[in-house]
PDB file of C-alpha atoms in Angstrom:
ATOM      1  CA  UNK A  22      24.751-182.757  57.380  1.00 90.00           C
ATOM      2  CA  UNK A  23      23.589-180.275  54.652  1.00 90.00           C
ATOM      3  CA  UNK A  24      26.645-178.022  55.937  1.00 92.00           C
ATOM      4  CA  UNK A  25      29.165-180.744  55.512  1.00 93.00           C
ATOM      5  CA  UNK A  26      28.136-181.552  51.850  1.00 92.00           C
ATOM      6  CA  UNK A  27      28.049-178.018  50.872  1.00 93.00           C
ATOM      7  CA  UNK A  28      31.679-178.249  52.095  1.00 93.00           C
ATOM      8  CA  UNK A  29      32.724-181.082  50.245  1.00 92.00           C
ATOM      9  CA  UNK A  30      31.090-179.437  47.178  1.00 93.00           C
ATOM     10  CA  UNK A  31      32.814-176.090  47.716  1.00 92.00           C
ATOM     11  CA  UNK A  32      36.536-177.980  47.833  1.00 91.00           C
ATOM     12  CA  UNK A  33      35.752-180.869  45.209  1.00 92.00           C
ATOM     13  CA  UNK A  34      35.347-177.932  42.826  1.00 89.00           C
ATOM     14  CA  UNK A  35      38.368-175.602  43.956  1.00 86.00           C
ATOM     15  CA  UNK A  36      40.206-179.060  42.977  1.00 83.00           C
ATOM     16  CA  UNK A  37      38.669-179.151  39.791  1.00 85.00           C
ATOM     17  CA  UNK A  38      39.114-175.775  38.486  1.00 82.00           C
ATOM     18  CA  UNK A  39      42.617-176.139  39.774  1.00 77.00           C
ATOM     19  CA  UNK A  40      43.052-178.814  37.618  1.00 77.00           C
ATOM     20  CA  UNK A  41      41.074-177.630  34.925  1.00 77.00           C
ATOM     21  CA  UNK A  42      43.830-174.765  34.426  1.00 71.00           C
ATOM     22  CA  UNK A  43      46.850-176.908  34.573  1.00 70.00           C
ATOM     23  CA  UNK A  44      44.778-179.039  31.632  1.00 68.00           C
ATOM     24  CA  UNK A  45      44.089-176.097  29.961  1.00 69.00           C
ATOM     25  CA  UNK A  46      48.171-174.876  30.526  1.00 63.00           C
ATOM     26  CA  UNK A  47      48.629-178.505  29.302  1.00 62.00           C
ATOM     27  CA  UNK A  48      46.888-178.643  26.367  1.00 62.00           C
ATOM     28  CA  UNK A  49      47.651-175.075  25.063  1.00 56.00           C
ATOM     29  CA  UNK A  50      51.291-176.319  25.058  1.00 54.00           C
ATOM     30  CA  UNK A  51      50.700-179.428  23.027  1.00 50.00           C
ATOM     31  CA  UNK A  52      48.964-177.745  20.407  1.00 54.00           C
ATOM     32  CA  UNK A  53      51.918-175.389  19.800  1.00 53.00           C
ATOM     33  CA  UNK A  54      49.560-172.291  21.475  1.00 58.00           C
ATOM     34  CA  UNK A  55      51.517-169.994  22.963  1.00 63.00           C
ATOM     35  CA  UNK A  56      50.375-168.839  26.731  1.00 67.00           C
ATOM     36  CA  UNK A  57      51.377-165.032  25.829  1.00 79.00           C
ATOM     37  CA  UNK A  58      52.606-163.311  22.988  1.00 83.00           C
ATOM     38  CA  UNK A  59      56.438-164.820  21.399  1.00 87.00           C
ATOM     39  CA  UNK A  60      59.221-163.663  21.176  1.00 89.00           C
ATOM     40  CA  UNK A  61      59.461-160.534  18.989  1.00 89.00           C
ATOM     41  CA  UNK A  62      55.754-159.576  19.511  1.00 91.00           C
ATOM     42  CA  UNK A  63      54.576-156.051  20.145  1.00 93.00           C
ATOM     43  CA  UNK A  64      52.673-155.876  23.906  1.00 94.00           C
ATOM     44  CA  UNK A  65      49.622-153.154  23.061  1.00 92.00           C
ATOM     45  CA  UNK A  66      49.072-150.195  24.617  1.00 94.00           C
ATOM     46  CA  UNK A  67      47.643-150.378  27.766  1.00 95.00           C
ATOM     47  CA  UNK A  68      47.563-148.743  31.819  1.00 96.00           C
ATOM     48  CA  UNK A  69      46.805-149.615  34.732  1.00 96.00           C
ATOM     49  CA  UNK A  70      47.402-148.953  38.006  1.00 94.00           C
ATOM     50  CA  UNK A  71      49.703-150.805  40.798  1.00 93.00           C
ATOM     51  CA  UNK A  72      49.217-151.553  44.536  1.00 92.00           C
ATOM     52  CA  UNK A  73      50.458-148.622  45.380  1.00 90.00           C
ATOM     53  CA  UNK A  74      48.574-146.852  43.506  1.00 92.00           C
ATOM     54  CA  UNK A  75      51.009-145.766  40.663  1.00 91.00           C
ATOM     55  CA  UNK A  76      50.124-145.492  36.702  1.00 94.00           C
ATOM     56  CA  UNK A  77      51.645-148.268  35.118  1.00 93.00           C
ATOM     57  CA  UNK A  78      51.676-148.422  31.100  1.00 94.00           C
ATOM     58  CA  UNK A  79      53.403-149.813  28.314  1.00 93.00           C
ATOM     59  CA  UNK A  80      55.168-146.471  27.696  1.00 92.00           C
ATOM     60  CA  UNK A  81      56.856-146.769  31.479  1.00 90.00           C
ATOM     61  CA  UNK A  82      57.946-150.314  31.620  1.00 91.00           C
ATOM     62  CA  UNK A  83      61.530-150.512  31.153  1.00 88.00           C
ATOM     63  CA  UNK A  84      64.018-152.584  28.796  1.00 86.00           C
ATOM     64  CA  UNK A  85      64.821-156.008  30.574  1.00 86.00           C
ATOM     65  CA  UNK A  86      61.819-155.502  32.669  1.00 90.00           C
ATOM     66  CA  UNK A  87      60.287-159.126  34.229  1.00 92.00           C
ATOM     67  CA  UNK A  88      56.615-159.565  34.336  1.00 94.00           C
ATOM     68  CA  UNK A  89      55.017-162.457  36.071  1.00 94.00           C
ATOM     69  CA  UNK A  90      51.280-162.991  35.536  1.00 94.00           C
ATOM     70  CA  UNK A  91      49.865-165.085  38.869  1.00 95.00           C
ATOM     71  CA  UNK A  92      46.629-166.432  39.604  1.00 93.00           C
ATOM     72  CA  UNK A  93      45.019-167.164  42.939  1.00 92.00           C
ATOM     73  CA  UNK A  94      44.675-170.767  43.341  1.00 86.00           C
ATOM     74  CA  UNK A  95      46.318-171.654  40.717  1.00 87.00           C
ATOM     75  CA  UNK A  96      48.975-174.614  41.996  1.00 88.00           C
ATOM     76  CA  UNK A  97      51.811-173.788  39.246  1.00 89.00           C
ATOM     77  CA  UNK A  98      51.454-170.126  40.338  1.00 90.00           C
ATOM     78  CA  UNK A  99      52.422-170.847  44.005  1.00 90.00           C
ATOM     79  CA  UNK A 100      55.526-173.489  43.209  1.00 90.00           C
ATOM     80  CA  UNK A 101      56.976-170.834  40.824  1.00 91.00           C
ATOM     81  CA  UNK A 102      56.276-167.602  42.558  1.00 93.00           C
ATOM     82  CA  UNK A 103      59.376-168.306  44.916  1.00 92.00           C
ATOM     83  CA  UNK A 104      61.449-168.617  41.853  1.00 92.00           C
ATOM     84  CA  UNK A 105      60.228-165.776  40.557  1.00 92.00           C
ATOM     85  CA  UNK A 106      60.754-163.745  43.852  1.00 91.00           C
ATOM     86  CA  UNK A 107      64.270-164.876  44.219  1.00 90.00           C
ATOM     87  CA  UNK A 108      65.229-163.860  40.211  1.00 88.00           C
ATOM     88  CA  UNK A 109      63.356-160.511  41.157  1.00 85.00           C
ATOM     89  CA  UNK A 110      65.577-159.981  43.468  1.00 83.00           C
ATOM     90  CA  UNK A 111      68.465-161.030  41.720  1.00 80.00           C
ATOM     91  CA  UNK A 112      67.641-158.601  39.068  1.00 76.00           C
ATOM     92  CA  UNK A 113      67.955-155.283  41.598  1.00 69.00           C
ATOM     93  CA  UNK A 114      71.504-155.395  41.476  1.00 58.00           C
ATOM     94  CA  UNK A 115      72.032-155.286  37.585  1.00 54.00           C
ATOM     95  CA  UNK A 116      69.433-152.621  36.961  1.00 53.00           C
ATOM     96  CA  UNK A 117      66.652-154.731  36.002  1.00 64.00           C
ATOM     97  CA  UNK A 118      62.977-154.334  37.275  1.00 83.00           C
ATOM     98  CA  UNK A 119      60.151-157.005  38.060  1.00 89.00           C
ATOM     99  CA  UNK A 120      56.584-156.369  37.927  1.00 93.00           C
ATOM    100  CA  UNK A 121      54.011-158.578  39.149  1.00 94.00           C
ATOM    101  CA  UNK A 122      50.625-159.152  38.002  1.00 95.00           C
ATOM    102  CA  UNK A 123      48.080-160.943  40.290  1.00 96.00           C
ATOM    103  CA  UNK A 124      44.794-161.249  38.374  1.00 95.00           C
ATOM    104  CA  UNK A 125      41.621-162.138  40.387  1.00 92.00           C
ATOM    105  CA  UNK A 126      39.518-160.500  43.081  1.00 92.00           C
ATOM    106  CA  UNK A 127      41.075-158.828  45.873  1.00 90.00           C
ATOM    107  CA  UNK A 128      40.177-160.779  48.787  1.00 92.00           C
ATOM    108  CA  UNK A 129      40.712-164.016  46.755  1.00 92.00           C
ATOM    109  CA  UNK A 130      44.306-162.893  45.851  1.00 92.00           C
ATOM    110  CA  UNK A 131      45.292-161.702  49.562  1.00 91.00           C
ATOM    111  CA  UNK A 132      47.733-164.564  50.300  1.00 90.00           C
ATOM    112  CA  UNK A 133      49.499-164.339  46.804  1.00 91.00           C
ATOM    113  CA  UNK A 134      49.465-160.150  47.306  1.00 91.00           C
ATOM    114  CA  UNK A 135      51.058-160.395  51.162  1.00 90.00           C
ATOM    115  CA  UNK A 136      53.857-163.575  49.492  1.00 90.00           C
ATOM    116  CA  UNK A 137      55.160-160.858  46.620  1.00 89.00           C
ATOM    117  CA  UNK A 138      55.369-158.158  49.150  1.00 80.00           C
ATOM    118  CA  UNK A 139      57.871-155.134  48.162  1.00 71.00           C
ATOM    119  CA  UNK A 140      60.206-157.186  45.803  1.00 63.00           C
ATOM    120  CA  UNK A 141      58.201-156.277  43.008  1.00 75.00           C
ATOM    121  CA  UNK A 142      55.606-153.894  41.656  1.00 88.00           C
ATOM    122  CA  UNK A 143      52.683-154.922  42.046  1.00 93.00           C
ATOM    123  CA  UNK A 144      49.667-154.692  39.806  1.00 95.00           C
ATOM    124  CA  UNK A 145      46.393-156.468  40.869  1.00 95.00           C
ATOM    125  CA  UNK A 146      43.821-156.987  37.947  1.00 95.00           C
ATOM    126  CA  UNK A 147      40.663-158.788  37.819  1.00 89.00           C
ATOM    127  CA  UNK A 148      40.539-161.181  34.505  1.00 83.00           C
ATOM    128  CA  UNK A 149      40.759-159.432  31.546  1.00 85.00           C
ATOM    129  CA  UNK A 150      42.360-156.626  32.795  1.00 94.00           C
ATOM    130  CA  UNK A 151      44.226-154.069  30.444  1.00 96.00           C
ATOM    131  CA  UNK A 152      47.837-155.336  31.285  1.00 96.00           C
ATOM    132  CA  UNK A 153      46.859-159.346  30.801  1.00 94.00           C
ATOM    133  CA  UNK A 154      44.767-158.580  27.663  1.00 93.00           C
ATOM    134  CA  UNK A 155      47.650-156.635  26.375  1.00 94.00           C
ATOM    135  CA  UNK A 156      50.397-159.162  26.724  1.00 92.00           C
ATOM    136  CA  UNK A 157      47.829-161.996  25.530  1.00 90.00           C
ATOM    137  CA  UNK A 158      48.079-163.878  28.179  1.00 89.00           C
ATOM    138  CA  UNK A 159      45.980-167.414  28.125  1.00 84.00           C
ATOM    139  CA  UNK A 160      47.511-169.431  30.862  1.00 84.00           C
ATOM    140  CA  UNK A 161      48.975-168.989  34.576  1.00 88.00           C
ATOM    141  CA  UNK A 162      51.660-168.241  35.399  1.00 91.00           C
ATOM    142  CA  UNK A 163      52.834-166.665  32.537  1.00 91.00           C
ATOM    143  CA  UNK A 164      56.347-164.664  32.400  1.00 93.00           C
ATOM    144  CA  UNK A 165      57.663-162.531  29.966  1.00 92.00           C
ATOM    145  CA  UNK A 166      61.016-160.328  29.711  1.00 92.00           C
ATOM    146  CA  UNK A 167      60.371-157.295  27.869  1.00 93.00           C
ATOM    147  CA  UNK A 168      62.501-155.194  25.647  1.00 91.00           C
ATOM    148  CA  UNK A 169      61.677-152.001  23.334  1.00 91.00           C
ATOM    149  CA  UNK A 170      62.539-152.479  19.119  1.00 88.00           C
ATOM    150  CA  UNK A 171      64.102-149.756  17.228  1.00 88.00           C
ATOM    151  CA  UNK A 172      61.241-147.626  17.430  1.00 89.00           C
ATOM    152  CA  UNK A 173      60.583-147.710  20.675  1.00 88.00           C
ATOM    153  CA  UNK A 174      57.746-149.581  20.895  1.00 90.00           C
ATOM    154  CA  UNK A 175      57.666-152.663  23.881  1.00 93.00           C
ATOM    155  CA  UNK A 176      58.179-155.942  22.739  1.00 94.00           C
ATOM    156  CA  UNK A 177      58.301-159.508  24.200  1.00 92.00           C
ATOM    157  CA  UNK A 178      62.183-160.651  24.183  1.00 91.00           C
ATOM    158  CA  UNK A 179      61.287-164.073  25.687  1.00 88.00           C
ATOM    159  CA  UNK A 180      58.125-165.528  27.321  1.00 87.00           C
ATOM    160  CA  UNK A 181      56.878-168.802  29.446  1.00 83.00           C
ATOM    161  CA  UNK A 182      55.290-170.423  31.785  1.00 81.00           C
ATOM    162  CA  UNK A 183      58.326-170.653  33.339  1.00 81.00           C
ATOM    163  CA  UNK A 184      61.669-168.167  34.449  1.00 88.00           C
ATOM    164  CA  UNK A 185      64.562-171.077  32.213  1.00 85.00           C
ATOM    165  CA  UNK A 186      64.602-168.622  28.954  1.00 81.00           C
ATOM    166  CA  UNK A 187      64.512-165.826  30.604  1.00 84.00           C
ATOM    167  CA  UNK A 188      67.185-166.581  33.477  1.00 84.00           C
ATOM    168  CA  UNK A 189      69.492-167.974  30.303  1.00 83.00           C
ATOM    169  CA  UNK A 190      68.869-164.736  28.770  1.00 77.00           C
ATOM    170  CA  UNK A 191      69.812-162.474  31.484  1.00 72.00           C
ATOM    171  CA  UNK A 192      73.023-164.453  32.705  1.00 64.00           C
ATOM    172  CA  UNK A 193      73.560-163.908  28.575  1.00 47.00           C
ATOM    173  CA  UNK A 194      73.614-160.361  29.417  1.00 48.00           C
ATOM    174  CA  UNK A 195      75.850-160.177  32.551  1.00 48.00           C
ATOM    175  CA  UNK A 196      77.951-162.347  31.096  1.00 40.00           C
ATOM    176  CA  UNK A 197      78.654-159.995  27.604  1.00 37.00           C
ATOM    177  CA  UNK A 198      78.528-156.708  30.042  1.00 42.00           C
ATOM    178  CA  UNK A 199      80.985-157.508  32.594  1.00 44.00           C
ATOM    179  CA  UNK A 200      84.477-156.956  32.099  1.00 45.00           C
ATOM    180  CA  UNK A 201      87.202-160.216  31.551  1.00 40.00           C
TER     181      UNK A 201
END
């Protein structure tokens, strides 16, 4: 009996804190709060590493780059990580690279970890983590195409908490670079 309610307990409150971030998501939105820095915004320095164990830092992402920031758990995260998958790979064949961020503990983020796969780098933080807090972000999942300024510095080109901007953004660009 005691074993049964501590069950119950254990997934009443995985439903709440579910819930609790899509409020949160929710609410940021309403009050005009971005989840991540706008467009135009400078992303801070920052590295980390990936999966694979390579240095990753605001110096080596590239211009166009995609960056989706996924939680485990989080429902939003797992109806838009296919969609972010499928524009990842999308992006290989005009030169464009994705990098996903998975932020929470490692044997808590094993299903969303083994779904990404190879399609994108990988970069597994736990929260507050140098690449989130850099890029600002507040709610999951967050995406952001990147782009460097005159000086060279990294900047946010377009951001969400979902891929419409930035897929409008980079059909903008195939569009104006391929030949009529």
């Amino acid at each position: 009996m005691l074993g049964t309610l501590v069950i119950l307990n254990l997934v009443i409150s995985v439903g709440v804190i579910q819930r609790l971030r899509v409020h949160t998501e929710l609410l940021a939105h309403l009050r005009g709060e971005s989840p991540t820095l706008r467009p135009g915004q400078s992303i801070g320095p920052f590295e980390t590493v990936s999966t694979r164990g390579d240095v990753i830092s605001d110096e080596m992402i590239k211009s166009e780059s995609v960056i989706g920031f996924f939680s485990p758990g989080c429902g939003p995260c797992k109806e838009r990580l296919p969609d972010f998958l499928e524009f990842s790979h999308e992006m290989r064949g005009v030169q464009q690279h994705s990098i996903a961020v998975v932020v929470g503990a490692e044997d808590e983020a094993a299903d969303l970890l083994s779904t990404i796969g190879d399609g994108s780098t990988v970069v597994l933080e736990e929260g507050g983590g140098p690449f989130t807090n850099a890029c600002q972000v507040k709610a999951f999942p967050t995406f952001l195409m990147v782009d460097r300024d005159a000086e060279g510095a990294l900047q946010v080109r377009a951001s969400g908490i979902d891929l419409t901007e930035i897929r409008e953004l980079s059909g903008a660009r195939e569009r104006i670079s391929s030949p009529r």
